[in-house]
Coordinates of C-alpha atoms and ligand atoms in Angstrom, one line a residue:
M65 CA -16.9 -19.3 -80.7
H66 CA -14.7 -22.4 -80.1
M67 CA -13.0 -20.1 -82.0
C68 CA -11.1 -19.1 -79.0
G69 CA -8.8 -21.7 -77.4
I70 CA -8.2 -22.1 -73.7
M71 CA -5.4 -24.0 -72.1
G72 CA -4.3 -24.2 -68.4
Y73 CA -1.8 -26.1 -66.5
V74 CA -0.7 -26.6 -62.8
G75 CA 2.0 -29.1 -61.9
P76 CA 5.8 -29.8 -61.9
K77 CA 6.4 -29.2 -65.7
Q78 CA 7.3 -25.8 -67.1
A79 CA 3.9 -24.3 -67.6
A80 CA 4.8 -22.2 -70.7
E81 CA 5.8 -25.3 -72.7
V82 CA 2.6 -27.1 -71.8
L83 CA 0.4 -24.1 -72.6
L84 CA 2.0 -23.6 -76.0
G85 CA 1.8 -27.3 -76.7
G86 CA -1.9 -27.3 -75.9
L87 CA -2.7 -24.1 -77.8
K88 CA -1.0 -25.6 -80.9
R89 CA -3.4 -28.4 -80.9
L90 CA -6.3 -26.0 -80.8
E91 CA -4.9 -23.8 -83.6
Y92 CA -6.9 -25.4 -86.4
R93 CA -10.1 -24.1 -84.9
G94 CA -9.2 -20.6 -86.1
Y95 CA -8.0 -17.5 -84.1
D96 CA -6.2 -14.2 -84.6
S97 CA -4.0 -13.7 -81.5
A98 CA -2.5 -15.6 -78.7
G99 CA -1.1 -15.2 -75.2
I100 CA 0.0 -16.8 -72.0
A101 CA 0.1 -15.7 -68.3
L102 CA 2.3 -17.4 -65.7
E103 CA 2.8 -17.0 -62.0
D104 CA 6.2 -15.5 -61.5
E105 CA 7.3 -15.1 -57.9
G106 CA 4.1 -13.6 -56.7
S107 CA 3.3 -11.6 -59.8
I108 CA 1.9 -12.3 -63.2
Y109 CA 4.2 -12.7 -66.3
L110 CA 2.1 -11.8 -69.4
R111 CA 2.9 -12.1 -73.1
R112 CA 0.3 -11.6 -75.8
K113 CA 0.7 -11.1 -79.5
A114 CA -1.7 -10.5 -82.4
G115 CA -1.3 -13.0 -85.2
A116 CA -0.4 -16.6 -85.3
L117 CA 0.8 -18.6 -82.3
R118 CA 4.1 -18.7 -84.1
V119 CA 4.5 -15.0 -83.5
L120 CA 4.1 -15.5 -79.8
E121 CA 6.5 -18.4 -79.9
E122 CA 9.2 -16.3 -81.6
V123 CA 8.8 -13.6 -78.9
L124 CA 9.2 -16.2 -76.2
A125 CA 12.2 -17.8 -77.9
E126 CA 13.9 -14.4 -78.0
S127 CA 13.2 -13.6 -74.4
P128 CA 12.4 -16.8 -72.6
P129 CA 9.6 -16.8 -70.0
P130 CA 10.4 -17.4 -66.3
P131 CA 10.2 -21.0 -64.9
S132 CA 6.7 -21.4 -63.6
H133 CA 4.5 -24.3 -62.6
I134 CA 1.1 -22.7 -63.2
G135 CA -0.3 -20.7 -66.1
I136 CA -3.1 -20.1 -68.5
G137 CA -3.1 -19.5 -72.3
H138 CA -5.4 -18.5 -75.0
T139 CA -5.9 -18.2 -78.7
R140 CA -8.4 -15.4 -79.4
W141 CA -11.0 -15.1 -82.2
A142 CA -12.0 -11.4 -81.9
T143 CA -15.5 -10.5 -81.0
H144 CA -15.4 -7.3 -78.8
G145 CA -12.4 -5.1 -79.8
G146 CA -10.1 -5.4 -82.8
V147 CA -7.2 -7.8 -83.3
S148 CA -4.3 -6.3 -81.3
D149 CA -1.8 -7.3 -78.6
R150 CA -3.7 -5.5 -75.9
N151 CA -7.0 -7.1 -76.8
A152 CA -5.4 -10.6 -76.8
H153 CA -5.9 -12.7 -73.7
P154 CA -5.0 -13.3 -70.9
H155 CA -6.2 -10.2 -69.2
T156 CA -5.2 -9.0 -65.7
D157 CA -6.8 -6.7 -63.1
C158 CA -5.4 -3.3 -62.0
K159 CA -3.1 -4.8 -59.4
G160 CA -1.9 -7.6 -61.6
E161 CA -2.9 -10.3 -59.2
N162 CA -5.7 -12.1 -61.2
A163 CA -5.3 -13.4 -64.7
I164 CA -8.2 -14.7 -66.8
V165 CA -8.9 -16.2 -70.2
H166 CA -12.4 -16.2 -71.7
N167 CA -14.3 -17.8 -74.5
G168 CA -17.7 -16.4 -75.3
I169 CA -19.5 -13.1 -75.0
I170 CA -20.5 -11.3 -71.9
E171 CA -23.7 -9.6 -72.9
N172 CA -24.0 -7.2 -70.0
A173 CA -20.5 -5.9 -70.6
D174 CA -21.5 -2.2 -71.0
E175 CA -23.2 -2.1 -67.6
L176 CA -20.2 -3.9 -65.9
R177 CA -17.7 -1.6 -67.7
A178 CA -19.6 1.5 -66.4
E179 CA -19.6 0.2 -62.9
L180 CA -15.9 -0.7 -62.9
L181 CA -14.9 2.7 -64.4
N182 CA -17.0 4.4 -61.8
A183 CA -15.2 2.5 -59.1
G184 CA -11.9 3.8 -60.5
H185 CA -10.6 0.7 -62.4
V186 CA -8.3 1.3 -65.3
L187 CA -9.3 -0.8 -68.3
R188 CA -6.6 -1.5 -70.8
S189 CA -8.4 -3.3 -73.6
E190 CA -11.6 -3.0 -75.5
T191 CA -12.7 -6.5 -74.6
D192 CA -15.6 -7.7 -72.5
S193 CA -13.3 -10.3 -71.1
E194 CA -11.0 -8.0 -69.2
L195 CA -13.9 -6.9 -67.1
V196 CA -13.8 -10.3 -65.4
A197 CA -10.3 -9.8 -64.2
H198 CA -11.3 -6.5 -62.6
L199 CA -14.4 -7.9 -61.0
L200 CA -12.2 -10.5 -59.4
E201 CA -10.2 -7.7 -57.6
T202 CA -12.7 -7.6 -54.8
G203 CA -14.8 -10.2 -52.9
P204 CA -14.0 -13.3 -50.9
A205 CA -10.3 -14.4 -50.7
D206 CA -11.1 -17.9 -51.9
L207 CA -10.7 -17.9 -55.7
R208 CA -13.5 -20.4 -56.3
V209 CA -16.0 -18.5 -54.2
R210 CA -14.9 -15.2 -55.7
L211 CA -15.2 -16.4 -59.3
S212 CA -18.6 -17.9 -58.6
E213 CA -19.8 -14.5 -57.4
V214 CA -18.4 -12.8 -60.5
A215 CA -19.8 -15.5 -62.9
R216 CA -23.2 -15.1 -61.5
R217 CA -23.0 -11.4 -62.4
C218 CA -22.0 -12.1 -66.0
E219 CA -24.8 -12.6 -68.6
G220 CA -24.2 -14.4 -71.9
A221 CA -22.2 -17.4 -72.8
Y222 CA -18.7 -18.1 -71.5
A223 CA -16.0 -20.4 -70.4
L224 CA -13.6 -18.7 -68.0
L225 CA -10.3 -20.0 -66.6
V226 CA -8.7 -17.9 -63.9
M227 CA -5.6 -17.8 -61.7
D228 CA -4.6 -15.7 -58.6
V229 CA -0.9 -15.2 -57.9
H230 CA -1.6 -15.5 -54.2
Q231 CA -3.1 -19.0 -54.7
P232 CA -0.4 -20.5 -57.0
D233 CA -1.5 -24.1 -56.6
R234 CA -4.9 -23.8 -58.2
L235 CA -6.9 -22.8 -61.3
V236 CA -10.6 -22.2 -61.3
A237 CA -12.8 -22.7 -64.4
V238 CA -16.5 -22.0 -64.9
R239 CA -18.8 -22.8 -67.7
R240 CA -21.9 -21.4 -69.2
T241 CA -22.4 -22.7 -72.7
S242 CA -18.7 -22.7 -74.0
P243 CA -16.9 -26.0 -73.5
I244 CA -14.3 -26.9 -70.9
A245 CA -12.4 -30.2 -70.5
I246 CA -10.3 -30.9 -67.4
G247 CA -8.0 -33.8 -66.5
A248 CA -5.4 -34.7 -63.9
T249 CA -2.5 -37.0 -63.3
E250 CA -1.3 -37.8 -59.8
N251 CA 0.6 -34.5 -59.4
E252 CA -0.7 -32.2 -62.1
A253 CA -3.9 -30.9 -63.8
Y254 CA -4.7 -29.7 -67.2
V255 CA -7.7 -27.6 -68.5
A256 CA -8.6 -26.9 -72.2
S257 CA -11.5 -25.7 -74.3
G258 CA -11.3 -29.0 -76.2
A259 CA -10.1 -32.4 -75.2
I260 CA -7.9 -32.7 -78.2
A261 CA -5.5 -30.3 -76.5
L262 CA -5.1 -32.6 -73.5
A263 CA -4.4 -35.8 -75.6
P264 CA -0.5 -35.7 -75.3
W265 CA -0.7 -35.9 -71.5
L266 CA -4.1 -37.6 -70.6
S267 CA -6.2 -40.4 -71.7
E268 CA -9.4 -39.3 -70.0
C269 CA -11.1 -36.1 -68.8
I270 CA -14.3 -34.6 -67.4
Y271 CA -16.4 -32.1 -69.2
L272 CA -17.9 -29.2 -67.3
D273 CA -21.6 -28.8 -67.9
D274 CA -23.4 -25.5 -67.9
G275 CA -23.6 -23.8 -64.5
E276 CA -20.6 -25.7 -63.1
I277 CA -17.4 -24.4 -61.5
A278 CA -14.2 -26.4 -61.1
D279 CA -11.5 -26.1 -58.5
I280 CA -8.4 -27.5 -60.2
R281 CA -5.3 -28.5 -58.3
P282 CA -2.4 -30.9 -59.0
G283 CA -3.9 -34.4 -58.9
K284 CA -7.3 -33.1 -57.7
I285 CA -10.4 -31.7 -59.6
E286 CA -13.5 -30.8 -57.7
V287 CA -16.7 -29.6 -59.4
F288 CA -19.5 -27.6 -57.8
R289 CA -22.8 -26.2 -58.9
L290 CA -22.3 -22.5 -59.6
E291 CA -25.7 -21.7 -58.1
D292 CA -25.0 -22.9 -54.5
L293 CA -21.5 -24.4 -54.6
E294 CA -22.8 -27.9 -53.8
P295 CA -20.3 -30.6 -55.0
I296 CA -21.1 -32.6 -58.1
A297 CA -19.8 -36.0 -59.1
K298 CA -18.5 -36.1 -62.7
T299 CA -18.0 -38.9 -65.1
L300 CA -14.6 -39.5 -66.8
H301 CA -14.7 -39.7 -70.6
P302 CA -11.9 -41.2 -72.8
I303 CA -9.9 -38.7 -74.9
E304 CA -9.6 -39.8 -78.5
G305 CA -6.3 -39.8 -80.3
D306 CA -2.8 -40.7 -79.3
G307 CA -1.5 -37.3 -78.7
E308 CA 0.2 -37.0 -82.1
L309 CA -0.8 -33.9 -84.0
P310 CA -2.6 -35.0 -87.2
D311 CA -0.5 -34.4 -90.3
A312 CA -1.8 -33.5 -93.7
G313 CA 1.1 -35.5 -95.2
E314 CA 1.4 -35.7 -99.0
H315 CA -2.0 -33.9 -99.4
G316 CA -0.5 -30.6 -98.2
T317 CA -3.7 -29.4 -96.6
F318 CA -6.1 -31.1 -94.2
Y319 CA -9.0 -30.1 -96.5
R320 CA -7.5 -32.2 -99.4
K321 CA -6.6 -35.0 -97.0
E322 CA -10.1 -35.1 -95.5
L323 CA -11.6 -34.9 -99.0
M324 CA -9.6 -37.9 -100.2
E325 CA -10.2 -39.8 -97.0
Q326 CA -13.9 -39.8 -97.5
P327 CA -14.3 -43.4 -98.8
I328 CA -12.6 -44.6 -95.6
A329 CA -14.9 -42.5 -93.4
W330 CA -17.9 -43.8 -95.3
R331 CA -17.0 -47.4 -94.7
R332 CA -16.6 -46.6 -91.0
V333 CA -20.0 -44.9 -90.6
M334 CA -21.7 -48.0 -92.2
A335 CA -19.6 -50.6 -90.4
G336 CA -21.9 -52.9 -88.3
R337 CA -24.9 -50.8 -89.2
L338 CA -25.6 -52.0 -92.7
D339 CA -25.1 -55.7 -93.5
D340 CA -24.5 -57.6 -96.7
V341 CA -28.2 -58.4 -97.3
G342 CA -29.2 -54.8 -97.0
Q343 CA -30.5 -54.8 -93.4
V344 CA -29.9 -51.7 -91.3
N345 CA -29.3 -52.3 -87.6
L346 CA -28.8 -49.4 -85.2
R347 CA -29.4 -51.4 -82.0
D348 CA -25.7 -50.9 -80.9
D349 CA -26.4 -47.2 -81.1
G350 CA -29.4 -47.7 -78.7
I351 CA -32.0 -47.2 -81.5
D352 CA -34.5 -50.0 -81.5
Q353 CA -37.5 -50.9 -83.5
E354 CA -40.0 -49.7 -81.0
F355 CA -38.4 -46.3 -80.9
L356 CA -38.3 -46.2 -84.7
R357 CA -42.0 -47.0 -84.9
S358 CA -42.9 -44.4 -82.4
V359 CA -41.6 -41.4 -84.4
E360 CA -44.4 -39.5 -86.1
R361 CA -42.6 -36.4 -87.3
I362 CA -39.0 -35.2 -87.5
V363 CA -37.5 -31.7 -87.0
F364 CA -33.8 -31.5 -88.0
L365 CA -31.7 -28.8 -86.3
A366 CA -28.4 -27.8 -87.7
M367 CA -26.2 -25.1 -89.2
G368 CA -24.0 -24.8 -92.3
S369 CA -23.0 -28.0 -94.1
S370 CA -24.8 -30.0 -91.4
L371 CA -28.0 -28.4 -92.4
H372 CA -27.5 -29.3 -96.0
A373 CA -27.2 -33.0 -95.0
C374 CA -30.5 -32.6 -93.1
Q375 CA -32.1 -31.1 -96.2
M376 CA -31.1 -34.1 -98.2
A377 CA -32.6 -36.4 -95.4
V378 CA -35.9 -34.5 -95.5
E379 CA -36.2 -35.4 -99.2
R380 CA -35.4 -39.0 -98.6
L381 CA -37.7 -39.4 -95.6
A382 CA -40.6 -37.9 -97.5
E383 CA -40.0 -40.2 -100.4
V384 CA -39.1 -43.4 -98.7
V385 CA -40.8 -43.4 -95.3
H386 CA -43.6 -40.9 -96.1
L387 CA -42.7 -39.3 -92.8
P388 CA -43.2 -35.5 -92.4
A389 CA -39.9 -33.9 -91.7
Q390 CA -38.5 -30.4 -91.8
A391 CA -34.9 -29.1 -91.6
E392 CA -34.6 -25.9 -89.5
L393 CA -31.8 -23.5 -89.3
A394 CA -31.0 -24.0 -85.6
S395 CA -30.3 -20.3 -85.0
E396 CA -33.9 -19.4 -86.2
F397 CA -35.7 -22.4 -84.6
R398 CA -34.7 -21.5 -81.1
D399 CA -36.4 -18.1 -81.3
T400 CA -39.4 -18.7 -83.4
R401 CA -40.9 -22.2 -82.8
T402 CA -43.4 -22.4 -80.0
F403 CA -45.1 -25.7 -80.6
L404 CA -44.0 -29.2 -81.6
E405 CA -46.6 -31.9 -82.3
P406 CA -46.6 -34.9 -79.9
G407 CA -44.4 -37.7 -81.4
T408 CA -41.9 -35.3 -82.9
L409 CA -38.3 -36.4 -82.8
A410 CA -35.7 -33.6 -82.9
I411 CA -32.5 -34.5 -84.7
A412 CA -29.5 -32.3 -84.0
V413 CA -26.8 -32.7 -86.5
S414 CA -23.4 -31.3 -85.8
Q415 CA -19.8 -32.3 -86.7
S416 CA -18.3 -30.7 -83.6
G417 CA -21.3 -31.3 -81.2
E418 CA -20.5 -27.9 -79.8
T419 CA -22.2 -25.5 -82.2
I420 CA -24.1 -23.1 -79.9
D421 CA -27.0 -22.4 -82.2
T422 CA -27.7 -26.2 -82.6
L423 CA -27.2 -26.7 -78.9
A424 CA -29.7 -23.9 -78.0
A425 CA -32.2 -25.3 -80.6
L426 CA -31.8 -28.8 -79.1
R427 CA -32.6 -27.4 -75.6
H428 CA -35.5 -25.5 -77.0
A429 CA -36.9 -28.7 -78.6
R430 CA -36.5 -30.6 -75.4
D431 CA -38.4 -27.8 -73.5
L432 CA -41.1 -28.2 -76.1
G433 CA -41.3 -31.9 -75.2
A434 CA -39.4 -33.6 -78.0
K435 CA -37.0 -36.5 -77.7
V436 CA -33.6 -35.7 -79.1
L437 CA -31.4 -37.8 -81.3
S438 CA -28.0 -36.3 -82.2
L439 CA -25.6 -37.1 -85.0
V440 CA -22.2 -35.9 -84.0
N441 CA -18.5 -36.6 -84.8
A442 CA -17.6 -36.1 -81.1
P443 CA -19.6 -38.5 -78.9
A444 CA -18.5 -36.8 -75.7
S445 CA -19.5 -33.3 -77.0
T446 CA -22.2 -31.2 -75.2
I447 CA -24.8 -31.9 -77.9
A448 CA -24.3 -35.6 -77.5
R449 CA -24.3 -35.4 -73.7
E450 CA -27.6 -33.6 -73.8
S451 CA -29.3 -36.0 -76.2
D452 CA -31.5 -39.0 -75.6
Y453 CA -29.9 -40.9 -78.5
V454 CA -26.6 -40.5 -80.2
L455 CA -25.4 -41.7 -83.6
D456 CA -21.6 -41.3 -83.9
L457 CA -20.5 -40.2 -87.3
R458 CA -17.1 -41.9 -86.9
A459 CA -15.6 -39.6 -89.6
G460 CA -12.4 -39.1 -87.6
F461 CA -11.0 -35.7 -86.6
E462 CA -12.0 -33.1 -89.1
I463 CA -9.3 -30.4 -88.9
S464 CA -10.1 -28.2 -91.9
V465 CA -12.6 -25.5 -91.1
A466 CA -14.5 -26.3 -94.3
S467 CA -16.2 -29.6 -93.8
T468 CA -15.9 -32.5 -96.3
K469 CA -15.9 -35.9 -94.7
A470 CA -18.2 -34.9 -91.8
F471 CA -20.8 -33.6 -94.3
T472 CA -20.8 -36.8 -96.4
T473 CA -20.8 -39.1 -93.4
Q474 CA -23.8 -37.1 -92.1
V475 CA -25.6 -37.8 -95.4
I476 CA -24.8 -41.5 -95.0
A477 CA -25.8 -41.7 -91.3
L478 CA -29.1 -40.0 -92.1
E479 CA -29.6 -42.4 -95.0
L480 CA -29.0 -45.3 -92.6
L481 CA -31.5 -43.8 -90.2
T482 CA -34.0 -43.3 -93.1
A483 CA -33.5 -47.0 -94.0
A484 CA -33.9 -48.1 -90.4
L485 CA -37.2 -46.1 -90.1
A486 CA -38.4 -47.6 -93.4
Q487 CA -37.6 -51.1 -92.4
A488 CA -39.2 -50.7 -89.0
R489 CA -42.4 -49.5 -90.7
A490 CA -42.4 -52.0 -93.5
C491 CA -41.7 -49.5 -96.2
P492 CA -38.2 -50.6 -97.1
L493 CA -35.8 -48.6 -99.3
P494 CA -35.4 -49.9 -102.9
P495 CA -32.7 -52.5 -102.7
T496 CA -30.7 -50.7 -105.3
D497 CA -30.3 -47.7 -103.0
L498 CA -28.7 -49.9 -100.3
H499 CA -26.6 -51.6 -102.9
A500 CA -25.4 -48.1 -104.0
L501 CA -24.6 -47.2 -100.4
R502 CA -22.5 -50.3 -99.9
A503 CA -20.7 -49.8 -103.3
V504 CA -20.1 -46.1 -103.0
P505 CA -16.8 -46.0 -101.1
T506 CA -15.0 -48.2 -103.7
V507 CA -16.6 -46.4 -106.6
A508 CA -15.6 -43.0 -105.0
E509 CA -11.9 -44.2 -104.6
D510 CA -11.7 -44.9 -108.4
F511 CA -13.6 -41.7 -109.2
L512 CA -11.2 -39.6 -107.1
A513 CA -8.1 -41.2 -108.5
A514 CA -9.2 -40.4 -112.1
F515 CA -11.1 -37.1 -111.8
H516 CA -9.7 -33.7 -112.9
L517 CA -11.5 -30.4 -113.3
P518 CA -10.5 -28.4 -116.5
K519 CA -8.2 -25.5 -115.9
E520 CA -10.5 -23.3 -117.9
L521 CA -13.3 -23.8 -115.3
I522 CA -11.0 -23.0 -112.4
E523 CA -9.7 -19.9 -114.0
T524 CA -13.2 -18.7 -115.0
C525 CA -14.5 -19.3 -111.4
A526 CA -11.4 -17.7 -109.9
Q527 CA -12.0 -14.5 -111.8
A528 CA -15.8 -14.5 -111.7
P529 CA -17.8 -11.8 -110.0
G530 CA -20.0 -14.6 -108.7
V531 CA -20.8 -18.3 -109.3
I532 CA -24.4 -19.6 -109.3
F533 CA -25.3 -23.2 -108.2
L534 CA -28.7 -24.6 -109.2
G535 CA -30.6 -27.7 -108.1
R536 CA -34.1 -29.1 -107.5
G537 CA -35.2 -31.6 -104.8
Q538 CA -32.2 -33.3 -103.2
D539 CA -30.0 -31.4 -105.6
L540 CA -30.9 -28.1 -104.1
S541 CA -29.1 -29.1 -100.9
L542 CA -26.1 -30.3 -102.9
A543 CA -26.1 -27.0 -104.7
R544 CA -26.1 -25.1 -101.4
E545 CA -23.3 -27.3 -100.2
G546 CA -21.2 -26.6 -103.3
S547 CA -21.9 -22.9 -103.0
L548 CA -20.9 -22.8 -99.3
K549 CA -17.7 -24.7 -100.0
L550 CA -16.7 -22.3 -102.8
K551 CA -17.4 -19.1 -100.9
E552 CA -15.8 -20.2 -97.6
L553 CA -12.6 -21.5 -99.3
S554 CA -12.1 -19.1 -102.2
Y555 CA -14.0 -16.0 -101.1
V556 CA -15.7 -15.9 -104.5
W557 CA -19.2 -14.7 -104.0
S558 CA -21.6 -17.5 -104.8
E559 CA -25.2 -18.4 -104.2
A560 CA -27.4 -21.5 -104.6
F561 CA -30.9 -21.2 -106.0
A562 CA -33.7 -23.6 -106.5
A563 CA -33.6 -23.8 -110.3
G564 CA -37.3 -22.8 -110.5
E565 CA -36.4 -19.5 -109.0
L566 CA -33.9 -18.6 -111.7
K567 CA -36.3 -16.7 -114.0
H568 CA -37.9 -14.9 -111.0
G569 CA -34.8 -12.7 -110.4
P570 CA -31.4 -14.4 -110.2
L571 CA -31.2 -14.7 -114.0
A572 CA -30.5 -11.0 -114.1
L573 CA -27.1 -11.8 -112.5
V574 CA -26.0 -14.1 -115.3
D575 CA -23.6 -13.1 -118.1
Q576 CA -20.6 -14.6 -119.7
R577 CA -18.5 -14.0 -116.6
V578 CA -20.8 -15.9 -114.2
P579 CA -20.4 -19.7 -114.2
V580 CA -23.6 -21.7 -113.5
I581 CA -23.2 -25.1 -111.9
V582 CA -26.2 -27.4 -112.1
C583 CA -26.5 -30.3 -109.7
V584 CA -28.5 -33.1 -111.2
T585 CA -27.9 -36.3 -109.2
D586 CA -31.7 -37.1 -109.2
P587 CA -32.4 -37.7 -112.9
R588 CA -36.1 -37.1 -112.5
H589 CA -35.3 -33.4 -112.6
A590 CA -33.0 -33.6 -115.6
V591 CA -35.5 -32.2 -118.1
K592 CA -36.3 -29.1 -116.1
L593 CA -32.7 -28.5 -115.1
R594 CA -31.7 -28.8 -118.8
S595 CA -34.0 -25.8 -119.5
S596 CA -32.6 -23.8 -116.6
L597 CA -29.1 -24.4 -117.8
A598 CA -30.0 -23.5 -121.3
E599 CA -31.4 -20.2 -120.1
A600 CA -28.1 -19.4 -118.4
T601 CA -25.8 -20.6 -121.3
A602 CA -28.0 -18.6 -123.8
R603 CA -26.7 -15.6 -121.9
G604 CA -23.1 -16.6 -122.2
A605 CA -22.6 -18.4 -118.9
Y606 CA -20.1 -21.2 -118.6
G607 CA -22.4 -24.1 -117.7
V608 CA -21.5 -27.2 -115.7
A609 CA -23.7 -30.2 -115.1
V610 CA -22.9 -32.6 -112.2
G611 CA -24.8 -35.8 -112.8
S612 CA -27.3 -36.4 -115.7
K613 CA -26.3 -35.2 -119.1
L614 CA -27.7 -31.7 -119.7
G615 CA -25.6 -30.4 -122.7
A616 CA -23.4 -28.3 -120.5
T617 CA -20.0 -26.8 -121.4
L618 CA -18.6 -29.2 -118.9
Q619 CA -20.4 -32.4 -118.1
V620 CA -19.3 -34.3 -114.9
T621 CA -20.7 -37.8 -115.2
L622 CA -21.0 -39.8 -112.1
P623 CA -20.4 -43.5 -112.0
L624 CA -23.4 -44.4 -109.8
K625 CA -26.9 -43.5 -110.9
E626 CA -28.8 -44.4 -107.7
R627 CA -29.9 -41.4 -105.8
I628 CA -27.8 -41.6 -102.7
G629 CA -24.8 -42.9 -104.5
A630 CA -25.0 -40.2 -107.1
Y631 CA -25.5 -37.5 -104.4
L632 CA -22.4 -38.6 -102.5
L633 CA -20.3 -38.8 -105.6
G634 CA -21.7 -35.4 -106.8
A635 CA -20.3 -33.8 -103.6
L636 CA -16.7 -34.7 -104.6
P637 CA -16.3 -32.5 -107.7
L638 CA -17.9 -29.6 -105.9
Q639 CA -15.5 -30.0 -103.0
L640 CA -12.6 -30.2 -105.5
L641 CA -13.8 -27.1 -107.4
A642 CA -13.8 -25.1 -104.2
V643 CA -10.3 -26.0 -103.2
E644 CA -8.9 -25.5 -106.7
V645 CA -10.4 -22.1 -107.1
A646 CA -9.1 -21.2 -103.6
E647 CA -5.6 -22.4 -104.5
A648 CA -5.7 -20.4 -107.8
R649 CA -6.6 -17.3 -105.8
G650 CA -3.9 -17.9 -103.2
C651 CA -6.3 -18.4 -100.3
P652 CA -5.3 -20.3 -97.1
I653 CA -7.1 -23.6 -97.4
D654 CA -7.5 -25.0 -93.9
Q655 CA -8.3 -21.8 -92.0
P656 CA -10.3 -19.4 -94.2
R657 CA -10.3 -15.8 -93.0
N658 CA -12.9 -14.9 -90.3
L659 CA -14.1 -18.4 -89.8
A660 CA -13.6 -20.9 -87.0
K661 CA -14.1 -24.7 -86.9
S662 CA -16.7 -24.8 -84.2
V663 CA -19.0 -21.8 -83.6
T664 CA -19.7 -21.6 -79.9
V665 CA -20.7 -17.9 -79.8
E666 CA -24.0 -16.6 -81.1
Ligands
LIG796 O1 -19.9 -28.5 -86.1 P1 -21.2 -28.2 -86.9 O2 -21.5 -29.3 -87.8 O3 -22.3 -28.0 -86.0 O4 -20.9 -26.9 -87.7 C1 -21.9 -26.3 -88.4 C2 -21.3 -25.3 -89.4 O5 -20.7 -24.3 -88.6 C3 -20.3 -25.9 -90.4 O6 -20.9 -26.9 -91.1 C4 -19.8 -24.8 -91.3 O7 -20.8 -24.3 -92.1 C5 -18.6 -25.4 -92.1 N1 -17.5 -24.4 -92.1 C6 -18.9 -25.7 -93.5 O8 -17.9 -26.1 -94.2

């Protein structure tokens, strides 16, 4: 997963300081241990600690690291082997000459481990990653050539950054699937698993693509094809941000900050794309009328909240453009789908642009002949780089693991795409929908300023054995999003059902301890949803309705009635519910247990 963070430095500065500074900027992605390795007069200095980066910093403050001008660092999200000091990265070989950090999973680890043990290597951790350090013990003297041979033997997904104490002026990095960004100044070079870590020192960087290996020296980065070590010319991309670490400020947590910031992000995603007379124009994004008319079918590929945004778009496309569309869980699509009809457009939706399941599904769709459009919040991300068309979500950095503003900007970007498709095909959206879209940021600001959830609901949810969310049509995707937010933030078990399913099994779960939250932002389903809610409240459930009036214990009325406006506003109380229940239960808000911001391991 991007789950792990990688940082490397070579140059005149004190490497330990740069490594810790970079790792700090990757912290928000989630991790459970941290470590650094430095070259120290011909040997490797290594410090690794389970727990937060702060724990490692305390150890280093007590006993300062040696001065060194080259080093690698890592924040680990455990996959193979528990959370412990010895499983933390970096790892070294038997002789302590090579140090490595790794993101990803080496799938043929068992076979490589057996081979190394047979050859007499002493392995000190339970990780698949350590094997790479030992494999580097033998082979050509040149680190780049040696790593290329080792990398070719490793199956699975990885980003590897290595150093050799005998070549203290260079780092070598190789990528298969997990991201690596590299940049240099005149006399130094930096490497990281995300460009955000490089922002204090650099304004641009290159991104390794799959099957590339980089030789990184002060002031000089050379990239080669892993296959045959042929040189490759790379493009420099700007690094966003001014190097300042974002600050949650008065909101206390990034989740709350990002939740409250949504109206600003919504204005940004619409700017220049939706004009005052309701015309949608995506030409600046490279999406023209001819292309829009050529689309015959759409397959959305996404995971988590991004998938929920796609499910909403499927409803809208069917209704407004009469275009067949399906939203596929990317992790399933890549393995099962063998055929795509001609004229199919694959749309990959991903906040990070690095989610491995979505990336793999995108590649699979391409192999099946589809054109790919991606909606990402990181226009230089791998998913964007591998797409034919890109719509930038412009949500701004989303730091909290649980998505808020990225999800709702995805909903808006997909609504703009729906409107553009409709207008190109002479089946325009009802003008009220576009009016609602333009109005929604301001309405949301007023709504957020005045809205409060009753304490009674928060306490009931905080103690509940489970919470059920219900919806129909577009509201099923909203119910799923509400349920996902609640479970990831508060660890309260929760599930979303199509309301029609209730009597076919889930109703057995309902009693007076189980709140039932009904999403009803599409009033056409109000009558049926009223019955579903009544069935639950008749069994003692605390009933909540978000949208149309259903006679619930708690009625959340939304100030916009148009479908898209109501949907976006309906997301807000659900996002607030999740954080308030989580706070009541004392859960960490920005980094829920076991989760990471961008999932780059399958
Ligand atoms: O970066 P992506 O949008 O591809 O991420 C997809 C999911 O991992 C993500 O939405 C996840 O479900 C969030 N934690 C939801 O809050």
